[in-house]
Coordinates of C-alpha atoms and ligand atoms in Angstrom, one line a residue:
X252 CA 15.2 -11.5 -23.6
X253 CA 11.7 -11.2 -24.4
X254 CA 9.9 -8.1 -23.8
X255 CA 6.4 -7.3 -22.7
X256 CA 4.2 -5.8 -25.4
X257 CA 2.8 -2.9 -23.1
X258 CA 5.2 -0.8 -20.8
X259 CA 4.0 1.2 -17.9
X260 CA 5.4 2.7 -14.8
X261 CA 5.6 5.2 -12.1
X262 CA 7.2 8.6 -12.7
X263 CA 8.7 10.6 -9.6
X264 CA 12.0 11.8 -8.4
X265 CA 13.0 9.9 -6.5
X266 CA 10.7 7.1 -6.9
X267 CA 12.4 4.1 -5.6
X268 CA 10.1 3.9 -2.4
X269 CA 7.0 3.2 -4.8
X270 CA 4.7 0.3 -4.2
X271 CA 3.0 0.8 -7.3
X272 CA 5.2 -1.8 -9.3
X273 CA 4.1 -4.4 -6.7
X274 CA 0.5 -3.4 -6.9
X275 CA 0.1 -3.3 -10.8
X276 CA 2.3 -6.3 -11.6
X277 CA 0.1 -8.1 -9.2
X278 CA -2.9 -7.3 -11.3
X279 CA -1.0 -7.6 -14.7
X280 CA -0.4 -11.4 -13.6
X281 CA -4.0 -11.9 -12.5
X282 CA -5.5 -10.6 -15.8
X283 CA -2.8 -12.5 -17.8
X284 CA -1.8 -9.3 -19.5
X285 CA 1.4 -8.9 -21.7
X286 CA 2.4 -5.9 -19.9
X287 CA 5.2 -4.7 -17.3
X288 CA 5.2 -1.9 -14.9
X289 CA 8.4 -0.4 -13.4
X290 CA 9.6 2.6 -11.4
X291 CA 10.7 5.4 -13.8
X292 CA 13.0 7.7 -12.0
X293 CA 12.4 11.1 -13.6
X294 CA 14.2 14.3 -13.1
X295 CA 11.9 17.5 -14.3
X296 CA 13.9 18.1 -17.4
X297 CA 13.3 14.5 -18.6
X298 CA 9.6 15.0 -18.4
X299 CA 9.2 16.3 -22.1
X300 CA 11.0 12.8 -23.3
X301 CA 8.6 10.9 -21.2
X302 CA 5.6 12.9 -22.8
X303 CA 7.0 12.1 -26.2
X304 CA 7.0 8.3 -25.3
X305 CA 3.5 8.2 -24.1
X306 CA 2.4 9.9 -27.3
X307 CA 4.3 7.5 -29.4
X308 CA 3.1 4.5 -27.6
X309 CA 6.5 3.3 -26.3
X310 CA 4.8 3.7 -22.8
X311 CA 1.2 2.7 -22.5
X312 CA 0.7 4.8 -19.5
X313 CA 2.2 6.0 -16.3
X314 CA 1.3 7.0 -12.7
X315 CA 2.8 10.4 -11.5
X316 CA 4.0 11.1 -8.1
X317 CA 5.9 13.5 -6.3
X318 CA 7.0 16.2 -7.4
X319 CA 5.6 16.1 -10.9
X320 CA 1.8 15.8 -10.3
X321 CA 1.3 19.5 -11.6
X322 CA 3.7 19.4 -14.4
X323 CA 2.1 16.2 -15.5
X324 CA -1.1 18.1 -16.2
X325 CA 0.6 21.1 -17.8
X326 CA 2.0 18.3 -20.2
X327 CA -1.4 16.8 -21.3
X328 CA -3.2 17.7 -24.3
X329 CA -6.7 16.7 -23.0
X330 CA -7.0 16.5 -19.2
X331 CA -10.0 14.8 -17.4
X332 CA -12.1 17.4 -16.0
X333 CA -11.3 16.1 -12.2
X334 CA -7.4 16.5 -13.0
X335 CA -7.9 19.9 -14.4
X336 CA -10.2 20.8 -11.3
X337 CA -7.7 19.4 -8.9
X338 CA -4.6 21.2 -10.6
X339 CA -2.6 17.7 -10.8
X340 CA -2.6 14.4 -12.2
X341 CA -1.5 11.0 -11.1
X342 CA -2.5 9.0 -14.4
X343 CA -1.3 9.6 -17.8
X344 CA -2.0 7.9 -21.1
X345 CA -2.3 8.7 -24.8
X346 CA -5.3 8.3 -27.0
X347 CA -4.8 8.9 -30.9
X348 CA -1.4 10.5 -30.2
X349 CA -3.0 12.9 -27.7
X350 CA -1.6 12.8 -24.2
X351 CA -4.5 12.6 -21.5
X352 CA -4.4 13.2 -17.7
X353 CA -6.5 12.3 -15.0
X354 CA -6.5 12.2 -11.1
X355 CA -7.7 9.0 -9.3
X356 CA -6.8 10.3 -5.7
X357 CA -10.0 11.5 -4.6
X358 CA -12.2 8.7 -6.0
X359 CA -9.7 6.3 -4.5
X360 CA -9.9 7.8 -1.1
X361 CA -13.8 7.3 -1.4
X362 CA -13.7 3.9 -2.9
X363 CA -11.2 3.0 0.0
X364 CA -13.7 4.1 2.5
X365 CA -16.5 2.1 1.0
X366 CA -19.4 4.7 1.9
X367 CA -19.5 8.5 1.9
X368 CA -19.7 10.3 5.3
X369 CA -22.1 12.9 5.6
X370 CA -20.0 15.5 7.6
X371 CA -16.2 15.4 7.3
X372 CA -13.4 17.1 9.0
X373 CA -10.2 17.2 6.6
X374 CA -6.9 18.1 8.2
X375 CA -4.5 19.7 5.7
X376 CA -4.8 21.8 2.5
X377 CA -2.0 20.6 0.2
X378 CA -2.5 18.5 -3.1
X379 CA -4.0 15.4 -1.2
X380 CA -6.4 17.5 0.9
X381 CA -7.8 19.1 -2.5
X382 CA -8.2 15.9 -4.3
X383 CA -10.2 14.5 -1.2
X384 CA -12.1 17.5 -0.6
X385 CA -13.3 17.6 -4.2
X386 CA -14.3 13.9 -4.0
X387 CA -16.3 14.4 -0.7
X388 CA -18.0 17.7 -1.9
X389 CA -19.0 16.1 -5.1
X390 CA -20.4 12.8 -3.2
X391 CA -22.4 15.4 -1.4
X392 CA -20.5 15.5 2.0
X393 CA -20.3 18.6 4.1
X394 CA -16.6 19.3 4.7
X395 CA -14.7 21.4 7.3
X396 CA -11.0 22.0 6.7
X397 CA -8.3 22.9 9.1
X398 CA -4.7 23.6 8.5
X399 CA -1.7 25.1 10.2
X400 CA -1.7 27.8 7.3
X401 CA -5.2 29.0 7.5
X402 CA -5.1 31.0 4.2
X403 CA -4.6 27.9 2.3
X404 CA -7.6 26.1 4.1
X405 CA -9.8 29.3 3.4
X406 CA -8.8 29.3 -0.5
X407 CA -9.6 25.5 -0.6
X408 CA -12.7 25.9 1.4
X409 CA -14.1 28.8 -1.0
X410 CA -13.4 26.7 -4.1
X411 CA -15.1 23.6 -3.0
X412 CA -18.0 25.1 -0.9
X413 CA -16.4 24.0 2.4
X414 CA -15.8 25.6 5.7
X415 CA -12.4 26.5 7.2
X416 CA -10.9 26.7 10.6
X417 CA -7.4 27.5 11.9
X418 CA -5.6 24.7 13.4
X419 CA -5.8 25.6 16.9
X420 CA -9.7 26.1 16.3
X421 CA -10.2 22.6 15.4
X422 CA -12.3 21.8 18.6
X423 CA -15.0 24.2 16.9
X424 CA -15.2 21.9 14.1
X425 CA -18.6 20.3 15.6
X426 CA -20.1 16.9 14.8
X427 CA -18.5 14.7 11.9
X428 CA -18.7 11.1 11.1
X429 CA -15.3 11.2 9.3
X430 CA -11.9 12.9 10.4
X431 CA -9.2 12.6 7.7
X432 CA -5.6 13.4 7.9
X433 CA -4.1 14.6 4.9
X434 CA -1.0 16.4 6.4
X435 CA 2.3 14.7 6.4
X436 CA 2.1 14.5 10.3
X437 CA 2.7 11.0 11.4
X438 CA 4.5 9.9 8.4
X439 CA 7.8 8.1 9.0
X440 CA 10.3 10.9 10.1
X441 CA 7.6 13.6 10.9
X442 CA 6.1 14.1 14.4
X443 CA 2.9 12.4 15.2
X444 CA -0.6 14.1 14.9
X445 CA -2.1 14.7 18.2
X446 CA -5.5 16.2 18.4
X447 CA -7.0 18.2 21.3
X448 CA -9.7 16.2 23.5
X449 CA -12.4 18.6 22.2
X450 CA -12.1 17.4 18.6
X451 CA -12.3 13.6 19.7
X452 CA -15.4 14.7 21.9
X453 CA -17.1 16.2 18.8
X454 CA -17.0 13.4 16.7
X455 CA -20.1 11.1 16.3
X456 CA -19.7 7.9 18.0
X457 CA -19.9 5.8 14.8
X458 CA -17.1 8.1 13.3
X459 CA -14.2 6.7 11.2
X460 CA -10.9 8.2 11.6
X461 CA -8.8 8.0 8.3
X462 CA -5.2 8.6 7.8
X463 CA -3.9 8.9 4.1
X464 CA -0.3 8.1 5.6
X465 CA 0.6 4.4 4.8
X466 CA 4.3 4.5 6.2
X467 CA 3.7 3.7 8.9
X468 CA 0.4 1.9 8.1
X469 CA -0.5 2.5 11.9
X470 CA -0.1 6.1 12.8
X471 CA -0.3 7.7 16.3
X472 CA -3.6 9.2 15.1
X473 CA -5.0 5.7 14.1
X474 CA -3.9 4.0 17.3
X475 CA -5.8 6.8 19.4
X476 CA -8.8 6.5 17.3
X477 CA -9.1 2.8 17.9
X478 CA -8.3 3.5 21.7
X479 CA -11.3 6.1 21.9
X480 CA -13.4 3.4 20.1
X481 CA -13.6 5.1 16.7
X482 CA -13.1 2.8 13.4
X483 CA -9.4 3.5 12.2
X484 CA -9.0 3.6 8.4
X485 CA -5.3 3.4 7.2
X486 CA -3.9 4.6 4.2
X487 CA -3.6 1.5 2.3
X488 CA -7.2 1.5 1.1
X489 CA -6.7 4.9 -1.0
X490 CA -3.2 3.5 -2.1
X491 CA -4.7 0.3 -3.5
X492 CA -8.0 1.9 -4.9
X493 CA -6.5 4.8 -6.7
X494 CA -4.1 2.3 -8.3
X495 CA -7.2 0.2 -9.5
X496 CA -8.8 3.4 -11.0
X497 CA -5.7 4.0 -13.0
X498 CA -5.5 0.4 -14.1
X499 CA -9.0 0.6 -15.4
X500 CA -8.1 3.6 -17.5
X501 CA -5.3 1.7 -19.1
X502 CA -6.6 -1.6 -19.6
X503 CA -10.4 -1.2 -19.3
X504 CA -10.9 -3.6 -16.5
X505 CA -11.2 -2.6 -12.8
X506 CA -9.0 -4.9 -10.8
X507 CA -10.0 -6.4 -7.6
X508 CA -8.7 -5.1 -4.3
X509 CA -8.3 -8.4 -2.7
X510 CA -7.4 -9.5 0.9
X511 CA -4.4 -11.2 -0.7
X512 CA -3.1 -8.0 -2.4
X513 CA -3.5 -6.0 0.8
X514 CA -1.3 -8.4 2.7
X515 CA 1.3 -8.4 -0.1
X516 CA 1.8 -4.8 0.3
X517 CA 1.5 -4.5 4.0
X518 CA 4.1 -7.2 4.1
X519 CA 6.4 -5.1 1.8
X520 CA 5.7 -2.0 3.8
X521 CA 6.8 -3.6 7.2
X522 CA 9.8 -5.6 5.5
Ligands
LIG893 P1 0.6 17.1 -0.2 O1 0.4 17.6 -1.7 O2 1.1 15.8 -0.3 O3 -0.9 17.2 0.4 P2 1.7 19.6 0.8 O4 1.2 20.4 -0.2 O5 3.3 19.7 1.2 O6 1.6 18.1 0.5 O7 0.8 19.6 2.1 C1 1.3 19.2 3.3 C2 0.2 19.5 4.3 O8 0.8 18.9 5.5 C3 -0.2 21.1 4.5 O9 -1.5 21.2 4.7 C4 0.7 21.4 5.4 O10 0.5 22.4 6.4 P3 0.7 24.0 5.9 O11 -0.2 24.3 4.6 O12 0.4 24.8 7.0 O13 2.1 23.9 5.3 C5 0.8 20.2 6.6 N1 1.9 20.2 7.5 C6 3.1 19.9 7.0 N2 3.9 19.9 8.2 C7 2.9 20.1 9.3 C8 3.2 20.5 10.7 N3 4.6 20.1 11.3 N4 2.0 20.7 11.4 C9 1.0 20.9 10.7 N5 0.6 20.7 9.5 C10 1.8 20.3 8.8

């Protein structure tokens, strides 16, 4: 059997749910590249071996997902500033035998959004919130964070020059043209995210309501946003655009996020 010259994959534990192989193999085919991208189920104790395979070139690059994003950064010899600032990496590759790490999550979120809001409310204060808040602040947006555990929101807010509110004080957030859910609420198997009327009333009429959850694609939050006349933004945009930015790091070309690819991933998510 012939083997592709370049091997890539997504590293996680577990990782069988990942749509990254579908997305990257679509682009590999579209660009006629001699490469293959697969799931690489990796327990923590196998990470040093993985780093070795990257440094040696046996692997051209990997995406990193739960629970290894922080560890990925620790293994790298030369993190990109965004990854270092974010405390985690989702993209690894080697240059001259040195392991490099970057995070494309925040930039992927903004690319999926298409334009920068001026005032954003971010729900949650975990790793995903961190990436998104950093990208929003770098792009010049004002950010208010709300989180069930207020202390986490306050720590993030202080680090990135944002404001913090307790979960039950969300109605005080004021006008915003973006609200984004980065919590796990709304994910399959988790309770839905329900916002008090005061939050909806405070959004500007043209506000977009985004969810980074993509399973299911239409969360209760997005259904409610649409019902109230706000533009819903599902989690697929971020998923596809963070992948496109990783692909560009490895292959030097930014692949297109097309309607065809979106439909392909959507069909897989609902299969
Ligand atoms: P990730 O790195 O994917 O962002 P995380 O660090 O585990 O994941 O963060 C999950 C986020 O979802 C947190 O903001 C968490 O709130 P806490 O900081 O209070 O834990 C939020 N979250 C999870 N379950 C929640 C629930 N039932 N109600 C409200 N927030 C919840």
